[in-house]
Tab-separated table of C-alpha atoms in Angstrom:
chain	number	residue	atom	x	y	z
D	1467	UNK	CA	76.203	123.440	72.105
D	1468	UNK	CA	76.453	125.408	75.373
D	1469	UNK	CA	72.694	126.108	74.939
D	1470	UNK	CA	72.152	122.492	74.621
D	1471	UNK	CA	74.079	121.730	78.066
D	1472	UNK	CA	72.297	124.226	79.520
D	1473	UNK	CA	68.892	122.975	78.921
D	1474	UNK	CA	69.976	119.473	79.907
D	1475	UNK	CA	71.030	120.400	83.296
D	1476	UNK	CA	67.849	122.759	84.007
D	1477	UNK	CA	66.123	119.103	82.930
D	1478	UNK	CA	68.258	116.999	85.403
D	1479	UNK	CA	68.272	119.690	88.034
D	1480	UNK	CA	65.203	118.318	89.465
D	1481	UNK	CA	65.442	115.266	89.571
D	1482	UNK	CA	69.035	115.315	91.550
D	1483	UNK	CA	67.716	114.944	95.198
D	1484	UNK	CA	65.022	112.130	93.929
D	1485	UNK	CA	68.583	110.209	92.672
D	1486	UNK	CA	69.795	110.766	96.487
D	1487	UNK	CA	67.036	109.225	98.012
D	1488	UNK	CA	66.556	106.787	96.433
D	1489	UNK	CA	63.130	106.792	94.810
D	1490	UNK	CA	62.465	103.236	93.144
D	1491	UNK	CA	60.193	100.779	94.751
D	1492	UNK	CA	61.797	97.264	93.911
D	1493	UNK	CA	64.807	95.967	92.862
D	1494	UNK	CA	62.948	93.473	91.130
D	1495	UNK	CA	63.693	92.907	87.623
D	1496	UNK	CA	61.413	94.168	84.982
D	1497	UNK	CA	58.902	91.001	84.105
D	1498	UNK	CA	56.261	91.224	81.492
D	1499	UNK	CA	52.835	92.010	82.893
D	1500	UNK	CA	49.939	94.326	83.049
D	1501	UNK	CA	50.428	97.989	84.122
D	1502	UNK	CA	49.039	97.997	87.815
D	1503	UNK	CA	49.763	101.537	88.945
D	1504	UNK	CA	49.046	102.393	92.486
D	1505	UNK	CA	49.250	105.640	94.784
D	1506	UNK	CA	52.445	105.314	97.017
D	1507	UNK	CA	52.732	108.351	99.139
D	1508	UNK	CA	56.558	108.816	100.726
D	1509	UNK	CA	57.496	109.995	103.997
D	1510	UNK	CA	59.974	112.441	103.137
D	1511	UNK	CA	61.126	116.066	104.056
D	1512	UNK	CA	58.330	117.416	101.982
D	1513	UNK	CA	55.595	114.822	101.703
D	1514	UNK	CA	54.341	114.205	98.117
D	1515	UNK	CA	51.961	111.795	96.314
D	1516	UNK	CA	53.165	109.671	92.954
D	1517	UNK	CA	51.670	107.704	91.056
D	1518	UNK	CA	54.472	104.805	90.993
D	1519	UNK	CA	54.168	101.639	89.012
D	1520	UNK	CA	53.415	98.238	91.515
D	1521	UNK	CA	56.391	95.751	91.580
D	1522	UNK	CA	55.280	93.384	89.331
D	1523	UNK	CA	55.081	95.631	86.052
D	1524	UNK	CA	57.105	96.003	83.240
D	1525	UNK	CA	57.259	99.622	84.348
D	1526	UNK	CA	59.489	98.970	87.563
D	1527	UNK	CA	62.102	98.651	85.606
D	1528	UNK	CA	62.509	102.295	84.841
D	1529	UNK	CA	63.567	102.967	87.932
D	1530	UNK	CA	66.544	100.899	88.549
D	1531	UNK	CA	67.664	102.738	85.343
D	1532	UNK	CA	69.667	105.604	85.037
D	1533	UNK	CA	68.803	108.922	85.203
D	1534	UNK	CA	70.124	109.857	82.189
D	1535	UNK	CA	68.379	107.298	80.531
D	1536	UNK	CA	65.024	108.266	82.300
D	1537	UNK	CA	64.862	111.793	80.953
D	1538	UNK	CA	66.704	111.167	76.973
D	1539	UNK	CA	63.205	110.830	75.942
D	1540	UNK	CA	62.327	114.497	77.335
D	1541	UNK	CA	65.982	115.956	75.504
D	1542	UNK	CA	65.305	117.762	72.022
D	1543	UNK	CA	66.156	115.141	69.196
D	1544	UNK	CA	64.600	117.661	66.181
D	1545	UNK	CA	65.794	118.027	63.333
D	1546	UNK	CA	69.293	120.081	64.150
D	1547	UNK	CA	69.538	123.548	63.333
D	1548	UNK	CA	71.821	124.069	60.733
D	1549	UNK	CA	75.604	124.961	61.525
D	1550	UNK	CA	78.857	126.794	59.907
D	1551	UNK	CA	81.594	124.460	60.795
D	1552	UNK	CA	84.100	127.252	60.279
D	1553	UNK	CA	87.286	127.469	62.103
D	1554	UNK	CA	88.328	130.592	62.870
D	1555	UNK	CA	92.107	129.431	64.873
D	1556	UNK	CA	93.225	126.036	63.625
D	1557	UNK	CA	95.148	124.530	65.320
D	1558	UNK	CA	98.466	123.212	64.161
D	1559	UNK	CA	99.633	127.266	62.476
D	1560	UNK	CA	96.478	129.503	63.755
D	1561	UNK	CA	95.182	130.654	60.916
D	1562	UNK	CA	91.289	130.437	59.872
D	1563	UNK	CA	90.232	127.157	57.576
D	1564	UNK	CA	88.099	126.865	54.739
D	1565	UNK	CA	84.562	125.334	54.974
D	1566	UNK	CA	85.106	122.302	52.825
D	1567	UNK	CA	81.304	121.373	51.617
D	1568	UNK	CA	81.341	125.126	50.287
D	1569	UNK	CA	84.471	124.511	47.901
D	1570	UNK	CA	82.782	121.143	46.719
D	1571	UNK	CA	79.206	122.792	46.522
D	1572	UNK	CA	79.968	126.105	44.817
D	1573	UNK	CA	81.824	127.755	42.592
D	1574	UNK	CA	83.438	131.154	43.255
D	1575	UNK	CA	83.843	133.429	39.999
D	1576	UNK	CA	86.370	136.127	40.240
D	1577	UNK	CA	84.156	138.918	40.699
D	1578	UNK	CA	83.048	138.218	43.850
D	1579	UNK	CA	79.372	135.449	42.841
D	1580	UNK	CA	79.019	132.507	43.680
D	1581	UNK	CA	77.457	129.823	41.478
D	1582	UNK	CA	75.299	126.670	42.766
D	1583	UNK	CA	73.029	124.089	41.271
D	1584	UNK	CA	69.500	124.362	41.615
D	1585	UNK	CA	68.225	122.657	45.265
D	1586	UNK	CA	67.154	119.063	44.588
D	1587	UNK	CA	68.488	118.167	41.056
D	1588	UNK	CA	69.287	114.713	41.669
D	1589	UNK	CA	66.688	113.829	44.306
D	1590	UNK	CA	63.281	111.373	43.125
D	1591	UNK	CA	64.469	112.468	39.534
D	1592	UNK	CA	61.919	109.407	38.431
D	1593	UNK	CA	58.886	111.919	39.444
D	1594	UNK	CA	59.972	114.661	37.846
D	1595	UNK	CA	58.838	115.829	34.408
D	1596	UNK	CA	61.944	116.299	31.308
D	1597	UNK	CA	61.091	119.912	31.469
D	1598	UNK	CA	61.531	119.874	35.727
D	1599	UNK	CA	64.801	118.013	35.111
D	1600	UNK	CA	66.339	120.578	32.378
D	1601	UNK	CA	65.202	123.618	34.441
D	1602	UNK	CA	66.942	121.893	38.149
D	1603	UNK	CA	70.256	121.520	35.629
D	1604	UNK	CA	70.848	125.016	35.297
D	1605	UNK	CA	73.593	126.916	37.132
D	1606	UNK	CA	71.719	129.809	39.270
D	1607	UNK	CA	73.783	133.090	40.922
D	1608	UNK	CA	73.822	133.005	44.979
D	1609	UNK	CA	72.315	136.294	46.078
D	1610	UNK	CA	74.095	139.634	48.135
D	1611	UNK	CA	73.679	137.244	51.384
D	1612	UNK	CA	74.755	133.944	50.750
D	1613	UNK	CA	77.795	135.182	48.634
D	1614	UNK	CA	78.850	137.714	51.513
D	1615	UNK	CA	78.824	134.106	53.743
D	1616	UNK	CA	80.562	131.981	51.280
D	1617	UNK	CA	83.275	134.855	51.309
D	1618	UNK	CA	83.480	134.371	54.732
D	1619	UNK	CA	83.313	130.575	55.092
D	1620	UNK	CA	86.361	130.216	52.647
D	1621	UNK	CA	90.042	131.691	52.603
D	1622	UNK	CA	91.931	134.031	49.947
D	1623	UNK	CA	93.106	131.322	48.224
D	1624	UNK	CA	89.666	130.307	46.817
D	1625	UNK	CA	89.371	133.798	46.229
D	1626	UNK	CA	91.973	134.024	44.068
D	1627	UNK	CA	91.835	134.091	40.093
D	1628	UNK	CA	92.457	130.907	38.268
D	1629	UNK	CA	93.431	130.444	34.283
D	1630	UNK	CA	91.976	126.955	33.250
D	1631	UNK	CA	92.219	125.974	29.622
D	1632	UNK	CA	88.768	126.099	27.605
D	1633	UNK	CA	87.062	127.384	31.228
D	1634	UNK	CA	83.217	127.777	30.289
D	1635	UNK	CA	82.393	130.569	32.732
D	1636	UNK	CA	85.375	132.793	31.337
D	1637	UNK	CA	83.361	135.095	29.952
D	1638	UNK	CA	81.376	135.282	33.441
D	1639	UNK	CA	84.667	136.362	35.701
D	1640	UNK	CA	84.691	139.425	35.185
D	1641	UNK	CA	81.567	141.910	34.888
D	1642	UNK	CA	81.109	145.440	34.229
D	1643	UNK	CA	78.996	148.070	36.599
D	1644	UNK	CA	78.423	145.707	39.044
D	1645	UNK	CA	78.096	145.781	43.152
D	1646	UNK	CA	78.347	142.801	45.002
């Protein structure tokens, strides 16, 4: 985020003493016309030549806008990169919180894996073949990596060994000669 703020203002930094001057033509409001551009050259500390829109086009209007709102089109609107919302201090006791999505997305057997469905298993489901469909059902291990991060997203009491009644992975808590 402080990336972010500090690419806006490197953006906006230029075009602070053109906000002092005052750089719009017309206070006219914007009316619905051709684009007639024409060369205005300003007498100013250090003389430079625009191209600036003439009064009557639909362009003037950008000018009596703000500057925010002339340079939003210029900002980075990408897709986002994607995030850990993981706090670390919370703050009512202090203490580090648990990545929700990861408790709803996963499950966390007791020796340390991490289980997840298969990516896209109930997306366009009406394209995809029976055999497709049975194969994005199945329950796949997380690698080394992502388990290591899903450790770190949640807190020891997800970790922590649970006794359900008739649990189906019981036989999958606990393996022999194995690192993780």
């Amino acid at each position: 985020m402080a990336t972010f703020f500090r690419h806006i203002t490197g953006l906006l930094r230029p075009l602070v003493p053109l906000a002092q001057r005052g750089t719009y033509i017309g206070q006219h409001a914007c009316k619905v016309s051709t684009l007639n551009f024409t060369y205005v050259q300003r007498p100013a500390v250090g003389i430079t030549a625009k191209f600036m829109p003439y009064e009557g086009s639909s362009l003037s209007c950008l000018y009596n806008q703000p500057i925010l709102q002339k340079v939003s089109h210029l900002l980075p609107s990408g897709p986002h990169q994607p995030v850990r919302p993981l706090t670390y201090f919370g703050l009512r006791k202090g203490k580090r919180k648990t990545v929700k999505s990861v408790v709803h997305r996963f499950l966390r057997l007791h020796c340390g894996l991490w289980l997840r469905r298969k990516a896209g298993y109930k997306k366009k489901l009406w394209k995809k073949s029976a055999a497709r469909k049975r194969r994005l059902r199945e329950h796949v291990f997380c690698n080394k990596t992502q388990s290591r991060l899903l450790d770190k997203m949640t807190t020891s009491f997800w970790k922590r060994r649970n006794w359900f009644i008739n649990d189906p992975y019981q036989k999958y808590h606990d393996r022999t000669n194995l690192k993780v």
